[in-house]
PDB file of C-alpha atoms and ligand atoms in Angstrom:
ATOM      1  CA  UNK A   1     -11.645 -10.036 -15.359  1.00 80.00           C
ATOM      2  CA  UNK A   2     -14.968 -10.997 -13.926  1.00 86.00           C
ATOM      3  CA  UNK A   3     -13.766 -13.986 -11.923  1.00 96.00           C
ATOM      4  CA  UNK A   4     -10.498 -12.393 -10.588  1.00 98.00           C
ATOM      5  CA  UNK A   5     -10.450 -11.905  -6.869  1.00 98.00           C
ATOM      6  CA  UNK A   6      -7.901  -9.040  -6.961  1.00 98.00           C
ATOM      7  CA  UNK A   7      -9.878  -7.214  -9.726  1.00 98.00           C
ATOM      8  CA  UNK A   8     -12.895  -7.477  -7.392  1.00 98.00           C
ATOM      9  CA  UNK A   9     -10.816  -5.967  -4.523  1.00 98.00           C
ATOM     10  CA  UNK A  10      -9.873  -3.072  -6.731  1.00 98.00           C
ATOM     11  CA  UNK A  11     -13.503  -2.517  -7.586  1.00 98.00           C
ATOM     12  CA  UNK A  12     -14.393  -2.665  -3.918  1.00 98.00           C
ATOM     13  CA  UNK A  13     -16.692  -5.775  -4.466  1.00 97.00           C
ATOM     14  CA  UNK A  14     -14.477  -7.665  -1.956  1.00 98.00           C
ATOM     15  CA  UNK A  15     -13.333  -5.729   1.173  1.00 98.00           C
ATOM     16  CA  UNK A  16      -9.617  -5.039   1.780  1.00 98.00           C
ATOM     17  CA  UNK A  17      -7.570  -2.879   4.142  1.00 98.00           C
ATOM     18  CA  UNK A  18      -6.101  -0.272   1.711  1.00 98.00           C
ATOM     19  CA  UNK A  19      -2.523   0.856   2.313  1.00 98.00           C
ATOM     20  CA  UNK A  20      -2.060   2.912  -0.800  1.00 98.00           C
ATOM     21  CA  UNK A  21      -3.870   3.664  -4.139  1.00 98.00           C
ATOM     22  CA  UNK A  22      -3.354   5.748  -7.213  1.00 98.00           C
ATOM     23  CA  UNK A  23      -4.451   5.552 -10.878  1.00 98.00           C
ATOM     24  CA  UNK A  24      -2.093   2.675 -11.655  1.00 98.00           C
ATOM     25  CA  UNK A  25      -1.932   0.518  -8.595  1.00 98.00           C
ATOM     26  CA  UNK A  26      -3.555  -0.587  -5.397  1.00 98.00           C
ATOM     27  CA  UNK A  27      -1.935  -1.859  -2.177  1.00 98.00           C
ATOM     28  CA  UNK A  28      -3.546  -3.666   0.685  1.00 99.00           C
ATOM     29  CA  UNK A  29      -2.721  -5.889   3.664  1.00 98.00           C
ATOM     30  CA  UNK A  30      -2.440  -9.669   2.946  1.00 98.00           C
ATOM     31  CA  UNK A  31      -5.276 -11.488   4.508  1.00 98.00           C
ATOM     32  CA  UNK A  32      -2.895 -14.078   5.741  1.00 98.00           C
ATOM     33  CA  UNK A  33       0.087 -12.275   6.825  1.00 98.00           C
ATOM     34  CA  UNK A  34       3.574 -13.983   7.053  1.00 97.00           C
ATOM     35  CA  UNK A  35       5.238 -11.150   8.901  1.00 97.00           C
ATOM     36  CA  UNK A  36       4.241  -7.983  10.870  1.00 98.00           C
ATOM     37  CA  UNK A  37       4.155  -6.166   7.581  1.00 98.00           C
ATOM     38  CA  UNK A  38       2.699  -7.986   4.549  1.00 98.00           C
ATOM     39  CA  UNK A  39       1.271  -5.728   1.896  1.00 98.00           C
ATOM     40  CA  UNK A  40       0.269  -6.825  -1.602  1.00 99.00           C
ATOM     41  CA  UNK A  41       0.776  -4.310  -4.328  1.00 99.00           C
ATOM     42  CA  UNK A  42      -1.097  -4.855  -7.628  1.00 98.00           C
ATOM     43  CA  UNK A  43      -1.506  -3.144 -10.911  1.00 98.00           C
ATOM     44  CA  UNK A  44      -5.139  -2.073 -11.562  1.00 98.00           C
ATOM     45  CA  UNK A  45      -4.778  -3.412 -14.982  1.00 98.00           C
ATOM     46  CA  UNK A  46      -5.454  -7.228 -14.945  1.00 98.00           C
ATOM     47  CA  UNK A  47      -2.068  -8.912 -15.715  1.00 98.00           C
ATOM     48  CA  UNK A  48      -2.170 -12.636 -14.750  1.00 98.00           C
ATOM     49  CA  UNK A  49       1.412 -13.080 -13.893  1.00 98.00           C
ATOM     50  CA  UNK A  50       4.963 -11.953 -14.715  1.00 98.00           C
ATOM     51  CA  UNK A  51       4.656 -14.180 -17.876  1.00 98.00           C
ATOM     52  CA  UNK A  52       2.260 -11.661 -19.211  1.00 98.00           C
ATOM     53  CA  UNK A  53       4.470  -8.622 -18.724  1.00 98.00           C
ATOM     54  CA  UNK A  54       5.435  -6.998 -22.085  1.00 98.00           C
ATOM     55  CA  UNK A  55       6.452  -3.796 -23.737  1.00 98.00           C
ATOM     56  CA  UNK A  56       2.866  -2.475 -23.599  1.00 98.00           C
ATOM     57  CA  UNK A  57       2.162  -3.088 -19.846  1.00 98.00           C
ATOM     58  CA  UNK A  58       5.622  -3.047 -18.186  1.00 98.00           C
ATOM     59  CA  UNK A  59       5.525   0.597 -17.226  1.00 98.00           C
ATOM     60  CA  UNK A  60       3.415  -0.271 -14.151  1.00 98.00           C
ATOM     61  CA  UNK A  61       6.160  -2.554 -12.799  1.00 98.00           C
ATOM     62  CA  UNK A  62       8.579   0.389 -12.222  1.00 98.00           C
ATOM     63  CA  UNK A  63       5.851   2.286 -10.811  1.00 98.00           C
ATOM     64  CA  UNK A  64       4.913  -0.478  -8.387  1.00 98.00           C
ATOM     65  CA  UNK A  65       8.614  -0.533  -7.124  1.00 98.00           C
ATOM     66  CA  UNK A  66       8.440   3.169  -6.578  1.00 98.00           C
ATOM     67  CA  UNK A  67       5.301   2.605  -4.551  1.00 98.00           C
ATOM     68  CA  UNK A  68       6.815  -0.209  -2.672  1.00 98.00           C
ATOM     69  CA  UNK A  69       9.790   2.079  -1.561  1.00 98.00           C
ATOM     70  CA  UNK A  70       7.290   4.671  -0.480  1.00 98.00           C
ATOM     71  CA  UNK A  71       5.157   2.207   1.566  1.00 98.00           C
ATOM     72  CA  UNK A  72       8.305   0.682   3.091  1.00 98.00           C
ATOM     73  CA  UNK A  73       9.458   4.221   4.094  1.00 98.00           C
ATOM     74  CA  UNK A  74       6.085   5.148   5.508  1.00 98.00           C
ATOM     75  CA  UNK A  75       6.099   1.938   7.544  1.00 98.00           C
ATOM     76  CA  UNK A  76       9.520   2.521   8.872  1.00 98.00           C
ATOM     77  CA  UNK A  77      11.232  -0.373   7.079  1.00 98.00           C
ATOM     78  CA  UNK A  78      13.764   1.349   4.847  1.00 98.00           C
ATOM     79  CA  UNK A  79      16.787   1.047   7.065  1.00 97.00           C
ATOM     80  CA  UNK A  80      16.205  -2.318   8.555  1.00 97.00           C
ATOM     81  CA  UNK A  81      15.158  -3.941   5.264  1.00 98.00           C
ATOM     82  CA  UNK A  82      12.225  -5.696   3.645  1.00 98.00           C
ATOM     83  CA  UNK A  83      11.637  -8.197   0.926  1.00 98.00           C
ATOM     84  CA  UNK A  84       9.618  -7.632  -2.415  1.00 98.00           C
ATOM     85  CA  UNK A  85       8.472 -11.120  -3.735  1.00 98.00           C
ATOM     86  CA  UNK A  86       6.657 -12.206  -6.847  1.00 98.00           C
ATOM     87  CA  UNK A  87       5.568 -15.779  -7.267  1.00 98.00           C
ATOM     88  CA  UNK A  88       5.207 -16.674 -10.990  1.00 98.00           C
ATOM     89  CA  UNK A  89       3.261 -19.752 -11.687  1.00 98.00           C
ATOM     90  CA  UNK A  90       1.868 -22.629  -9.554  1.00 98.00           C
ATOM     91  CA  UNK A  91       5.273 -24.191  -9.082  1.00 97.00           C
ATOM     92  CA  UNK A  92       6.472 -21.056  -7.480  1.00 97.00           C
ATOM     93  CA  UNK A  93       3.535 -20.764  -5.252  1.00 97.00           C
ATOM     94  CA  UNK A  94       1.300 -18.336  -7.203  1.00 98.00           C
ATOM     95  CA  UNK A  95      -2.248 -18.916  -6.046  1.00 98.00           C
ATOM     96  CA  UNK A  96      -3.904 -15.694  -7.307  1.00 98.00           C
ATOM     97  CA  UNK A  97      -3.456 -15.047 -11.094  1.00 98.00           C
ATOM     98  CA  UNK A  98      -3.511 -11.263 -10.988  1.00 98.00           C
ATOM     99  CA  UNK A  99       0.009  -9.978 -10.869  1.00 98.00           C
ATOM    100  CA  UNK A 100       1.139  -8.894  -7.282  1.00 98.00           C
ATOM    101  CA  UNK A 101       4.135  -8.136  -5.365  1.00 98.00           C
ATOM    102  CA  UNK A 102       4.385  -9.056  -1.701  1.00 98.00           C
ATOM    103  CA  UNK A 103       6.008  -6.471   0.464  1.00 98.00           C
ATOM    104  CA  UNK A 104       7.198  -8.271   3.642  1.00 98.00           C
ATOM    105  CA  UNK A 105       9.009  -6.916   6.595  1.00 98.00           C
ATOM    106  CA  UNK A 106       9.043  -6.139  10.275  1.00 98.00           C
ATOM    107  CA  UNK A 107      10.926  -9.319  11.352  1.00 97.00           C
ATOM    108  CA  UNK A 108      14.273 -10.886  10.267  1.00 96.00           C
ATOM    109  CA  UNK A 109      13.816 -12.574   6.952  1.00 96.00           C
ATOM    110  CA  UNK A 110      15.703 -15.871   6.117  1.00 95.00           C
ATOM    111  CA  UNK A 111      17.253 -16.597   2.842  1.00 96.00           C
ATOM    112  CA  UNK A 112      17.194 -18.606   0.605  1.00 94.00           C
ATOM    113  CA  UNK A 113      13.364 -18.742   0.397  1.00 89.00           C
ATOM    114  CA  UNK A 114      11.914 -22.235   0.456  1.00 77.00           C
TER     115      UNK A 114
HETATM  116  P1  AMP B 201       0.556 -15.856  -4.103  1.00 65.41           P
HETATM  117  O1  AMP B 201       0.480 -17.107  -3.349  1.00 65.41           O
HETATM  118  O2  AMP B 201       1.845 -15.311  -4.336  1.00 65.41           O
HETATM  119  O3  AMP B 201      -0.390 -15.921  -5.452  1.00 65.41           O
HETATM  120  O4  AMP B 201      -0.132 -14.787  -3.156  1.00 65.41           O
HETATM  121  C1  AMP B 201      -1.497 -14.564  -3.026  1.00 65.41           C
HETATM  122  C2  AMP B 201      -1.707 -13.937  -1.656  1.00 65.41           C
HETATM  123  O5  AMP B 201      -3.062 -13.317  -1.701  1.00 65.41           O
HETATM  124  C3  AMP B 201      -1.591 -14.860  -0.380  1.00 65.41           C
HETATM  125  O6  AMP B 201      -0.563 -14.354   0.332  1.00 65.41           O
HETATM  126  C4  AMP B 201      -3.056 -14.697   0.169  1.00 65.41           C
HETATM  127  O7  AMP B 201      -2.987 -14.683   1.630  1.00 65.41           O
HETATM  128  C5  AMP B 201      -3.521 -13.432  -0.445  1.00 65.41           C
HETATM  129  N1  AMP B 201      -4.898 -13.226  -0.396  1.00 65.41           N
HETATM  130  C6  AMP B 201      -5.762 -14.040  -0.983  1.00 65.41           C
HETATM  131  N2  AMP B 201      -7.059 -13.631  -0.844  1.00 65.41           N
HETATM  132  C7  AMP B 201      -7.012 -12.412  -0.258  1.00 65.41           C
HETATM  133  C8  AMP B 201      -7.874 -11.370   0.118  1.00 65.41           C
HETATM  134  N3  AMP B 201      -9.207 -11.530  -0.108  1.00 65.41           N
HETATM  135  N4  AMP B 201      -7.470 -10.251   0.779  1.00 65.41           N
HETATM  136  C9  AMP B 201      -6.107 -10.056   1.012  1.00 65.41           C
HETATM  137  N5  AMP B 201      -5.193 -11.073   0.586  1.00 65.41           N
HETATM  138  C10 AMP B 201      -5.596 -12.160  -0.011  1.00 65.41           C
HETATM  139 ZN1   ZN B 202      -7.479  -9.312 -11.935  1.00 65.41          ZN
END
């Protein structure tokens, strides 16, 4: 998608701090972190939101959760805990319409989310 900021990050047209990359997904630090660890994990394929997940593209979702567990382990979060968040749609706070999962940790996290 030509006008998608996260597609541009994947292509390297917009700079980012890479945390992890493979053929299917890319992970980088959130530019406006809400916790000591705030990583965004995105599929390389442009999927606008969870609403667009279907039988043809859903394989990457399981892969992203595998990658999230690996990143959390690498950053020493596995034992203490962390949160994986997806905001789907404007009403839920989605501002970038390229599917992404926030991996947040490194501090005590409150629940329920606002
Ligand atoms: P959401 O509100 O769930 O759509 O999350 C979008 C996230 O993308 C926010 O946490 C932003 O801080 C983050 N973000 C926006 N632009 C960039 C960027 N250029 N590099 C890294 N993170 C970004
Ligand atoms: Zn995109």
